[in-house]
């Protein structure tokens, strides 16, 4: 199929202007601080198939929302799983990488795929599974780029990294002179995969119930090896960081604390305020002298690790290369210390324990918390060992302050995207401050 932009025709523009945003946005994104204001305006459109158009819509605040649309006469609505929009995007990949009228299609792989179903879980964006072979992810809000995923996936592909679902393609759009904005991403679908907020909680539960540390140690070590392999694949992007970059990193961490204080309320704000002075002191002491920086994941936690099982064998893969959703897009693509990913993943093993506290209140925290620490320590040990000759990539001095920065971002994420997650940073902050050190 050709890449054919329709432009914002008068008929399409009028139909979109009459539509309510509620009919245009994913049903799971009805809340948060990125909701559109005013009437929708179509600024670009791409033909997908008969009766299917990908619209680039703008709200009164100038924010850009990519929307796969079903057009029927004078009415439009968001395409749902089964309407064929995701299938049509995959069909476009057969023609290879190309550009036209502001749309940029990158194609790494293609195979025919038909049949769509939705993923009805909490998502920052909206994903549709096609033929049990691929996942099409429509971005909810197309921030000005460049988006980290296309270039990061290209780098990983070049270096033969196999610890991720195979990337199929990416669709971006730009309105000169702006940088390209990610509209959609297509990756391999991994049947039977569970994310870490399922499998890691299950393994920690097994360890806590049995009193045996091996399940916790095993999963921590497996993830440590995976993350080290990921960073080794990106080692070609490594360079020395400057003191100015280190100072900006420190000021950015303090700004994350300030933002968390500004957007939280109730119990979350009380916890932050209570521990503000100590948190601020740790962040102010973050080293800013030279360290190695490289392309990183940027939002690494157990939820970004998929596990599949075949008999007694478990396979772990990394996913979701969008970067942290509470970080400006321009920052997500910058080289960062490997410690950013290491801190995020290590901290998330403690968060697994907090999730288990909530969902299994009969389990003794005095048993659960040490098991979470076993998994965390096994992750760090395996990561160091697997990094081997590239251990210079990890500046261990940064792990604790960057873990604190991540917890501040968790407060912000809960306040602006997922309020029911707030119990995790509320418990994690005092726990992290109390424990001190890398361990």
Short mmCIF file of C-alpha atoms in Angstrom, two decimals:
data_model
loop_
_atom_site.label_atom_id
_atom_site.label_comp_id
_atom_site.label_asym_id
_atom_site.label_seq_id
_atom_site.Cartn_x
_atom_site.Cartn_y
_atom_site.Cartn_z
CA UNK A 1 0.00 0.00 0.00
CA UNK A 2 1.13 3.54 -0.66
CA UNK A 3 1.67 6.14 2.02
CA UNK A 4 -1.03 8.62 1.08
CA UNK A 5 -1.85 11.68 3.15
CA UNK A 6 -5.37 13.00 2.65
CA UNK A 7 -4.72 16.37 4.23
CA UNK A 8 -7.28 17.93 6.51
CA UNK A 9 -10.10 18.03 3.94
CA UNK A 10 -13.04 20.35 4.63
CA UNK A 11 -15.42 17.42 5.11
CA UNK A 12 -13.09 15.60 7.51
CA UNK A 13 -12.26 18.79 9.38
CA UNK A 14 -15.95 19.59 9.83
CA UNK A 15 -16.81 16.06 11.00
CA UNK A 16 -14.00 16.09 13.54
CA UNK A 17 -14.92 19.56 14.80
CA UNK A 18 -18.46 18.32 15.49
CA UNK A 19 -17.26 15.25 17.36
CA UNK A 20 -16.85 15.09 21.12
CA UNK A 21 -13.39 14.29 22.41
CA UNK A 22 -15.00 11.40 24.31
CA UNK A 23 -15.71 9.70 20.97
CA UNK A 24 -12.16 10.26 19.78
CA UNK A 25 -9.92 9.25 22.69
CA UNK A 26 -9.23 5.83 24.24
CA UNK A 27 -11.85 4.95 26.85
CA UNK A 28 -9.13 4.15 29.41
CA UNK A 29 -7.73 7.69 29.23
CA UNK A 30 -10.71 9.55 30.69
CA UNK A 31 -8.65 11.02 33.54
CA UNK A 32 -5.30 12.72 34.06
CA UNK A 33 -3.75 16.11 33.36
CA UNK A 34 -3.39 15.64 29.59
CA UNK A 35 -7.05 15.77 28.68
CA UNK A 36 -7.77 17.97 25.64
CA UNK A 37 -9.48 21.32 25.95
CA UNK A 38 -11.72 23.06 23.44
CA UNK A 39 -12.90 21.59 20.15
CA UNK A 40 -10.75 19.16 18.14
CA UNK A 41 -9.04 20.43 15.00
CA UNK A 42 -7.61 18.12 12.34
CA UNK A 43 -4.14 19.31 11.29
CA UNK A 44 -3.11 16.26 9.22
CA UNK A 45 -4.57 12.97 8.07
CA UNK A 46 -3.25 9.75 6.58
CA UNK A 47 -5.33 7.26 4.60
CA UNK A 48 -5.21 3.81 6.16
CA UNK A 49 -7.90 2.00 4.16
CA UNK A 50 -11.43 2.58 2.88
CA UNK A 51 -13.34 4.34 5.65
CA UNK A 52 -10.26 4.48 7.90
CA UNK A 53 -8.09 7.52 8.44
CA UNK A 54 -5.37 8.35 10.93
CA UNK A 55 -6.07 11.89 12.09
CA UNK A 56 -3.61 14.16 13.84
CA UNK A 57 -5.86 16.28 16.04
CA UNK A 58 -5.03 19.38 18.00
CA UNK A 59 -6.78 20.87 21.01
CA UNK A 60 -7.09 24.53 21.97
CA UNK A 61 -3.86 24.30 23.99
CA UNK A 62 -1.93 23.14 20.91
CA UNK A 63 -1.48 19.55 22.11
CA UNK A 64 -1.43 16.85 19.44
CA UNK A 65 -3.52 13.67 19.68
CA UNK A 66 -3.14 10.91 17.04
CA UNK A 67 -6.52 9.24 16.49
CA UNK A 68 -7.33 6.28 14.21
CA UNK A 69 -10.74 7.19 12.82
CA UNK A 70 -13.68 5.43 11.27
CA UNK A 71 -15.32 7.78 8.79
CA UNK A 72 -18.96 7.16 7.93
CA UNK A 73 -20.73 9.87 5.98
CA UNK A 74 -20.60 13.08 7.97
CA UNK A 75 -19.67 11.35 11.26
CA UNK A 76 -16.37 10.15 12.70
CA UNK A 77 -15.45 8.11 15.75
CA UNK A 78 -12.34 6.47 17.14
CA UNK A 79 -11.52 3.15 15.51
CA UNK A 80 -11.91 0.26 17.90
CA UNK A 81 -10.34 -3.19 17.81
CA UNK A 82 -12.08 -5.00 14.95
CA UNK A 83 -12.44 -1.93 12.74
CA UNK A 84 -9.20 -2.71 10.92
CA UNK A 85 -7.10 0.42 11.58
CA UNK A 86 -4.26 -1.52 13.22
CA UNK A 87 -4.33 -4.11 10.44
CA UNK A 88 -4.12 -1.33 7.86
CA UNK A 89 -1.08 0.19 9.54
CA UNK A 90 0.67 -3.17 9.44
CA UNK A 91 -0.17 -3.45 5.73
CA UNK A 92 1.66 -0.17 5.18
CA UNK A 93 4.88 -1.74 6.52
CA UNK A 94 5.00 -4.05 3.48
CA UNK A 95 6.07 -1.07 1.36
CA UNK A 96 9.18 -0.40 3.44
CA UNK A 97 10.41 2.81 5.05
CA UNK A 98 9.31 6.05 3.39
CA UNK A 99 8.13 9.62 3.95
CA UNK A 100 5.30 11.69 2.56
CA UNK A 101 3.51 14.91 3.51
CA UNK A 102 5.01 15.03 6.99
CA UNK A 103 4.43 11.34 7.80
CA UNK A 104 7.52 9.15 8.28
CA UNK A 105 7.14 5.38 8.24
CA UNK A 106 10.02 3.21 9.48
CA UNK A 107 9.67 -0.48 8.60
CA UNK A 108 11.96 -3.08 10.16
CA UNK A 109 9.85 -6.19 9.57
CA UNK A 110 6.52 -7.21 8.07
CA UNK A 111 4.27 -10.22 7.79
CA UNK A 112 0.56 -10.30 6.90
CA UNK A 113 -1.68 -10.08 9.95
CA UNK A 114 -5.46 -9.88 10.31
CA UNK A 115 -7.80 -9.97 13.28
CA UNK A 116 -7.73 -7.40 16.07
CA UNK A 117 -8.38 -7.45 19.79
CA UNK A 118 -7.91 -4.84 22.46
CA UNK A 119 -5.82 -4.89 25.63
CA UNK A 120 -8.13 -3.76 28.41
CA UNK A 121 -5.61 -2.88 31.11
CA UNK A 122 -4.17 0.39 32.41
CA UNK A 123 -2.13 1.93 29.60
CA UNK A 124 -0.56 5.31 29.05
CA UNK A 125 -1.26 4.70 25.35
CA UNK A 126 -3.69 2.33 23.57
CA UNK A 127 -2.57 -1.03 22.21
CA UNK A 128 -4.29 -3.41 19.80
CA UNK A 129 -3.17 -6.99 19.21
CA UNK A 130 -3.31 -8.08 15.56
CA UNK A 131 -3.52 -11.77 14.62
CA UNK A 132 -1.69 -12.70 17.84
CA UNK A 133 1.47 -11.70 15.94
CA UNK A 134 1.88 -7.96 16.49
CA UNK A 135 0.93 -5.15 18.85
CA UNK A 136 0.03 -1.76 17.41
CA UNK A 137 0.40 0.98 20.00
CA UNK A 138 -1.38 4.25 19.18
CA UNK A 139 0.13 7.06 21.22
CA UNK A 140 -2.36 8.97 23.33
CA UNK A 141 -0.55 12.30 23.17
CA UNK A 142 2.07 12.95 20.48
CA UNK A 143 4.50 15.24 22.28
CA UNK A 144 7.03 17.10 20.23
CA UNK A 145 9.92 14.77 19.60
CA UNK A 146 12.15 13.29 18.83
CA UNK A 147 10.58 10.31 20.58
CA UNK A 148 13.16 7.89 22.05
CA UNK A 149 11.66 4.61 20.80
CA UNK A 150 12.41 4.67 17.03
CA UNK A 151 16.11 5.50 17.34
CA UNK A 152 16.60 3.30 20.41
CA UNK A 153 15.00 0.30 18.70
CA UNK A 154 17.11 0.93 15.60
CA UNK A 155 20.28 0.92 17.72
CA UNK A 156 19.28 -2.30 19.47
CA UNK A 157 18.44 -3.93 16.12
CA UNK A 158 21.83 -2.95 14.68
CA UNK A 159 23.60 -4.50 17.65
CA UNK A 160 21.65 -7.76 17.61
CA UNK A 161 19.87 -7.35 20.94
CA UNK A 162 17.29 -10.14 21.16
CA UNK A 163 16.01 -9.50 24.66
CA UNK A 164 12.96 -7.59 23.39
CA UNK A 165 9.88 -8.26 21.28
CA UNK A 166 10.92 -7.83 17.65
CA UNK A 167 10.21 -4.29 16.41
CA UNK A 168 8.13 -4.14 13.22
CA UNK A 169 7.76 -0.45 12.51
CA UNK A 170 7.13 3.11 13.67
CA UNK A 171 4.98 5.92 12.29
CA UNK A 172 5.93 9.53 13.04
CA UNK A 173 4.57 12.90 11.94
CA UNK A 174 6.13 16.30 11.84
CA UNK A 175 4.97 19.80 11.13
CA UNK A 176 8.13 21.68 10.08
CA UNK A 177 10.20 22.97 11.69
CA UNK A 178 9.28 20.73 14.64
CA UNK A 179 10.90 17.36 15.33
CA UNK A 180 8.97 14.20 14.43
CA UNK A 181 6.26 13.08 16.85
CA UNK A 182 5.61 9.38 17.41
CA UNK A 183 2.12 8.43 16.24
CA UNK A 184 2.22 4.63 16.42
CA UNK A 185 4.62 1.80 17.13
CA UNK A 186 4.32 -1.81 15.94
CA UNK A 187 6.15 -4.62 17.73
CA UNK A 188 5.99 -8.39 17.94
CA UNK A 189 3.26 -9.79 20.18
CA UNK A 190 4.55 -12.32 22.71
CA UNK A 191 1.75 -14.84 23.42
CA UNK A 192 1.31 -15.87 27.01
CA UNK A 193 3.61 -13.15 28.30
CA UNK A 194 3.04 -11.69 31.75
CA UNK A 195 4.51 -8.40 32.90
CA UNK A 196 6.47 -8.11 36.10
CA UNK A 197 3.63 -6.74 38.18
CA UNK A 198 2.14 -10.22 37.73
CA UNK A 199 5.04 -12.67 37.61
CA UNK A 200 7.32 -10.88 40.10
CA UNK A 201 4.50 -10.57 42.64
CA UNK A 202 3.74 -14.28 42.20
CA UNK A 203 7.38 -15.27 42.71
CA UNK A 204 7.73 -13.06 45.78
CA UNK A 205 4.51 -14.51 47.18
CA UNK A 206 5.88 -18.03 46.67
CA UNK A 207 9.11 -17.09 48.42
CA UNK A 208 7.31 -15.44 51.33
CA UNK A 209 4.87 -18.34 51.79
CA UNK A 210 7.57 -21.01 51.62
CA UNK A 211 10.30 -19.14 53.44
CA UNK A 212 12.66 -20.14 50.62
CA UNK A 213 14.75 -17.37 49.07
CA UNK A 214 15.45 -19.15 45.78
CA UNK A 215 12.38 -17.93 43.82
CA UNK A 216 13.19 -14.31 44.69
CA UNK A 217 16.89 -14.74 43.98
CA UNK A 218 16.23 -16.49 40.65
CA UNK A 219 14.03 -13.77 39.18
CA UNK A 220 16.28 -10.97 40.40
CA UNK A 221 19.30 -12.61 38.77
CA UNK A 222 17.44 -13.23 35.49
CA UNK A 223 16.43 -9.58 35.24
CA UNK A 224 19.95 -8.43 36.15
CA UNK A 225 21.41 -10.44 33.26
CA UNK A 226 18.79 -9.04 30.87
CA UNK A 227 19.40 -5.41 31.81
CA UNK A 228 23.17 -5.87 31.55
CA UNK A 229 22.73 -7.35 28.06
CA UNK A 230 20.57 -4.35 27.14
CA UNK A 231 23.19 -1.87 28.30
CA UNK A 232 25.99 -3.75 26.56
CA UNK A 233 24.01 -3.51 23.31
CA UNK A 234 23.88 0.26 23.81
CA UNK A 235 27.51 0.63 24.87
CA UNK A 236 28.39 2.08 21.47
CA UNK A 237 26.40 5.19 22.40
CA UNK A 238 28.41 5.74 25.60
CA UNK A 239 30.44 8.91 26.13
CA UNK A 240 31.85 10.85 29.08
CA UNK A 241 29.37 13.14 30.78
CA UNK A 242 30.35 16.69 31.60
CA UNK A 243 30.13 18.39 34.96
CA UNK A 244 27.49 20.71 33.50
CA UNK A 245 25.36 17.68 32.58
CA UNK A 246 25.84 16.29 36.08
CA UNK A 247 24.72 19.58 37.58
CA UNK A 248 21.67 19.58 35.32
CA UNK A 249 20.89 16.03 36.41
CA UNK A 250 21.03 17.10 40.05
CA UNK A 251 18.88 20.18 39.49
CA UNK A 252 16.45 18.02 37.50
CA UNK A 253 16.13 15.63 40.42
CA UNK A 254 15.37 18.53 42.76
CA UNK A 255 12.82 19.81 40.24
CA UNK A 256 11.17 16.38 40.26
CA UNK A 257 10.82 16.65 44.03
CA UNK A 258 9.33 20.13 43.67
CA UNK A 259 6.88 18.95 41.02
CA UNK A 260 5.80 16.01 43.16
CA UNK A 261 5.14 18.38 46.06
CA UNK A 262 3.14 20.65 43.75
CA UNK A 263 0.87 18.02 42.17
CA UNK A 264 0.16 15.77 45.17
CA UNK A 265 -2.50 16.22 47.80
CA UNK A 266 -3.86 14.42 50.84
CA UNK A 267 -1.85 11.56 52.29
CA UNK A 268 0.69 11.56 49.44
CA UNK A 269 1.54 15.21 49.99
CA UNK A 270 1.80 14.67 53.74
CA UNK A 271 4.36 11.89 53.25
CA UNK A 272 6.39 13.97 50.82
CA UNK A 273 6.32 17.03 53.05
CA UNK A 274 7.36 14.98 56.07
CA UNK A 275 10.42 13.63 54.25
CA UNK A 276 11.17 16.63 52.06
CA UNK A 277 14.23 17.86 53.94
CA UNK A 278 15.97 14.48 54.00
CA UNK A 279 15.09 13.76 50.35
CA UNK A 280 16.32 17.17 49.27
CA UNK A 281 19.59 16.66 51.14
CA UNK A 282 20.29 13.35 49.37
CA UNK A 283 19.50 14.84 45.97
CA UNK A 284 21.67 17.90 46.63
CA UNK A 285 24.58 15.56 47.41
CA UNK A 286 24.25 13.72 44.08
CA UNK A 287 27.71 13.59 42.44
CA UNK A 288 28.04 15.79 39.37
CA UNK A 289 31.59 15.02 38.30
CA UNK A 290 32.35 13.08 35.13
CA UNK A 291 30.64 9.75 34.58
CA UNK A 292 29.72 7.62 31.56
CA UNK A 293 26.37 8.23 29.93
CA UNK A 294 24.62 6.31 27.13
CA UNK A 295 21.21 5.72 25.64
CA UNK A 296 19.05 4.04 28.28
CA UNK A 297 15.53 2.75 28.70
CA UNK A 298 14.60 5.61 31.01
CA UNK A 299 11.54 4.03 32.65
CA UNK A 300 12.84 0.67 33.74
CA UNK A 301 10.91 -1.35 36.32
CA UNK A 302 9.63 -4.91 36.60
CA UNK A 303 6.46 -4.00 34.72
CA UNK A 304 8.63 -3.45 31.63
CA UNK A 305 9.89 -7.05 31.77
CA UNK A 306 7.76 -9.70 30.11
CA UNK A 307 8.08 -13.36 31.07
CA UNK A 308 7.02 -16.33 28.98
CA UNK A 309 7.24 -19.96 29.98
CA UNK A 310 7.80 -23.13 28.00
CA UNK A 311 7.80 -26.02 30.42
CA UNK A 312 10.39 -25.33 33.09
CA UNK A 313 12.11 -22.63 31.01
CA UNK A 314 11.34 -18.96 31.53
CA UNK A 315 12.28 -16.25 29.02
CA UNK A 316 12.48 -12.58 29.97
CA UNK A 317 12.25 -9.69 27.51
CA UNK A 318 12.27 -5.89 27.83
CA UNK A 319 9.44 -3.80 26.46
CA UNK A 320 8.05 -0.24 26.29
CA UNK A 321 10.86 2.03 25.10
CA UNK A 322 8.85 5.26 25.37
CA UNK A 323 10.83 6.62 28.30
CA UNK A 324 9.36 7.98 31.50
CA UNK A 325 5.88 9.49 30.87
CA UNK A 326 6.42 12.29 33.40
CA UNK A 327 9.66 13.44 31.72
CA UNK A 328 9.72 15.95 28.81
CA UNK A 329 10.31 14.22 25.45
CA UNK A 330 13.53 16.13 24.79
CA UNK A 331 15.03 14.69 27.97
CA UNK A 332 13.97 11.11 27.22
CA UNK A 333 16.30 10.87 24.21
CA UNK A 334 19.40 12.20 25.96
CA UNK A 335 22.20 9.93 27.06
CA UNK A 336 21.92 9.17 30.78
CA UNK A 337 23.90 7.17 33.34
CA UNK A 338 23.24 3.43 33.29
CA UNK A 339 22.50 3.94 36.99
CA UNK A 340 19.18 5.51 35.99
CA UNK A 341 17.90 2.17 34.68
CA UNK A 342 19.59 0.20 37.44
CA UNK A 343 18.10 2.39 40.16
CA UNK A 344 14.62 2.17 38.64
CA UNK A 345 14.69 -1.60 38.35
CA UNK A 346 16.27 -2.18 41.76
CA UNK A 347 13.71 0.09 43.42
CA UNK A 348 10.85 -1.67 41.65
CA UNK A 349 11.67 -4.94 43.41
CA UNK A 350 10.88 -3.12 46.66
CA UNK A 351 7.67 -1.89 45.05
CA UNK A 352 6.76 -5.51 44.28
CA UNK A 353 6.87 -6.14 48.01
CA UNK A 354 4.55 -3.19 48.62
CA UNK A 355 2.10 -4.49 46.02
CA UNK A 356 2.16 -7.84 47.79
CA UNK A 357 1.45 -6.12 51.13
CA UNK A 358 -1.68 -4.57 49.65
CA UNK A 359 -3.05 -7.63 47.90
CA UNK A 360 -1.99 -10.24 50.49
CA UNK A 361 -2.38 -8.46 53.82
CA UNK A 362 -2.19 -11.77 55.72
CA UNK A 363 1.46 -12.21 54.69
CA UNK A 364 3.85 -10.92 57.34
CA UNK A 365 5.72 -7.80 56.11
CA UNK A 366 8.67 -9.01 58.19
CA UNK A 367 8.90 -11.91 55.73
CA UNK A 368 7.87 -10.14 52.53
CA UNK A 369 10.28 -7.19 52.79
CA UNK A 370 13.43 -9.32 53.23
CA UNK A 371 12.39 -11.41 50.21
CA UNK A 372 12.04 -8.25 48.15
CA UNK A 373 15.56 -7.30 49.26
CA UNK A 374 16.84 -10.73 48.19
CA UNK A 375 15.43 -10.15 44.69
CA UNK A 376 16.86 -6.63 44.59
CA UNK A 377 20.33 -7.74 45.69
CA UNK A 378 20.32 -10.65 43.23
CA UNK A 379 19.42 -8.22 40.46
CA UNK A 380 22.34 -5.93 41.32
CA UNK A 381 24.84 -8.78 41.69
CA UNK A 382 23.84 -10.41 38.40
CA UNK A 383 23.86 -7.07 36.59
CA UNK A 384 27.41 -6.31 37.72
CA UNK A 385 28.63 -9.78 36.81
CA UNK A 386 27.00 -9.78 33.36
CA UNK A 387 28.22 -6.25 32.57
CA UNK A 388 31.71 -7.71 32.92
CA UNK A 389 34.25 -5.66 30.92
CA UNK A 390 31.82 -2.73 30.71
CA UNK A 391 31.40 -2.26 34.45
CA UNK A 392 32.68 1.26 33.86
CA UNK A 393 29.16 2.08 32.59
CA UNK A 394 27.73 1.85 36.13
CA UNK A 395 28.46 4.71 38.52
CA UNK A 396 27.23 3.18 41.76
CA UNK A 397 27.30 6.53 43.56
CA UNK A 398 24.24 7.54 41.54
CA UNK A 399 22.03 4.54 42.29
CA UNK A 400 20.53 5.75 45.57
CA UNK A 401 19.85 9.38 44.59
CA UNK A 402 18.39 8.27 41.26
CA UNK A 403 16.18 5.76 43.08
CA UNK A 404 14.91 8.65 45.22
CA UNK A 405 14.33 10.70 42.08
CA UNK A 406 12.32 7.82 40.65
CA UNK A 407 10.15 7.64 43.76
CA UNK A 408 9.45 11.36 43.38
CA UNK A 409 8.37 10.67 39.82
CA UNK A 410 6.13 7.86 41.11
CA UNK A 411 4.32 10.41 43.26
CA UNK A 412 3.82 12.59 40.20
CA UNK A 413 2.71 9.68 38.03
CA UNK A 414 0.15 8.61 40.63
CA UNK A 415 -1.18 12.15 41.00
CA UNK A 416 -1.46 12.83 37.25
CA UNK A 417 -2.10 9.41 35.69
CA UNK A 418 -2.99 6.63 38.15
CA UNK A 419 -4.18 7.78 41.59
CA UNK A 420 -4.62 4.26 42.96
CA UNK A 421 -0.86 3.72 42.61
CA UNK A 422 -0.14 6.36 45.25
CA UNK A 423 0.17 3.85 48.09
CA UNK A 424 3.44 2.58 46.57
CA UNK A 425 5.52 5.79 46.67
CA UNK A 426 3.90 6.72 49.99
CA UNK A 427 5.44 3.58 51.53
CA UNK A 428 8.56 3.47 49.35
CA UNK A 429 9.93 6.91 50.22
CA UNK A 430 10.40 6.43 53.97
CA UNK A 431 11.64 2.87 53.35
CA UNK A 432 14.32 4.04 50.91
CA UNK A 433 15.46 6.86 53.16
CA UNK A 434 15.66 4.55 56.17
CA UNK A 435 17.80 1.95 54.46
CA UNK A 436 20.48 4.21 53.03
CA UNK A 437 23.42 3.11 50.89
CA UNK A 438 23.27 1.13 47.66
CA UNK A 439 22.16 -2.01 49.45
#
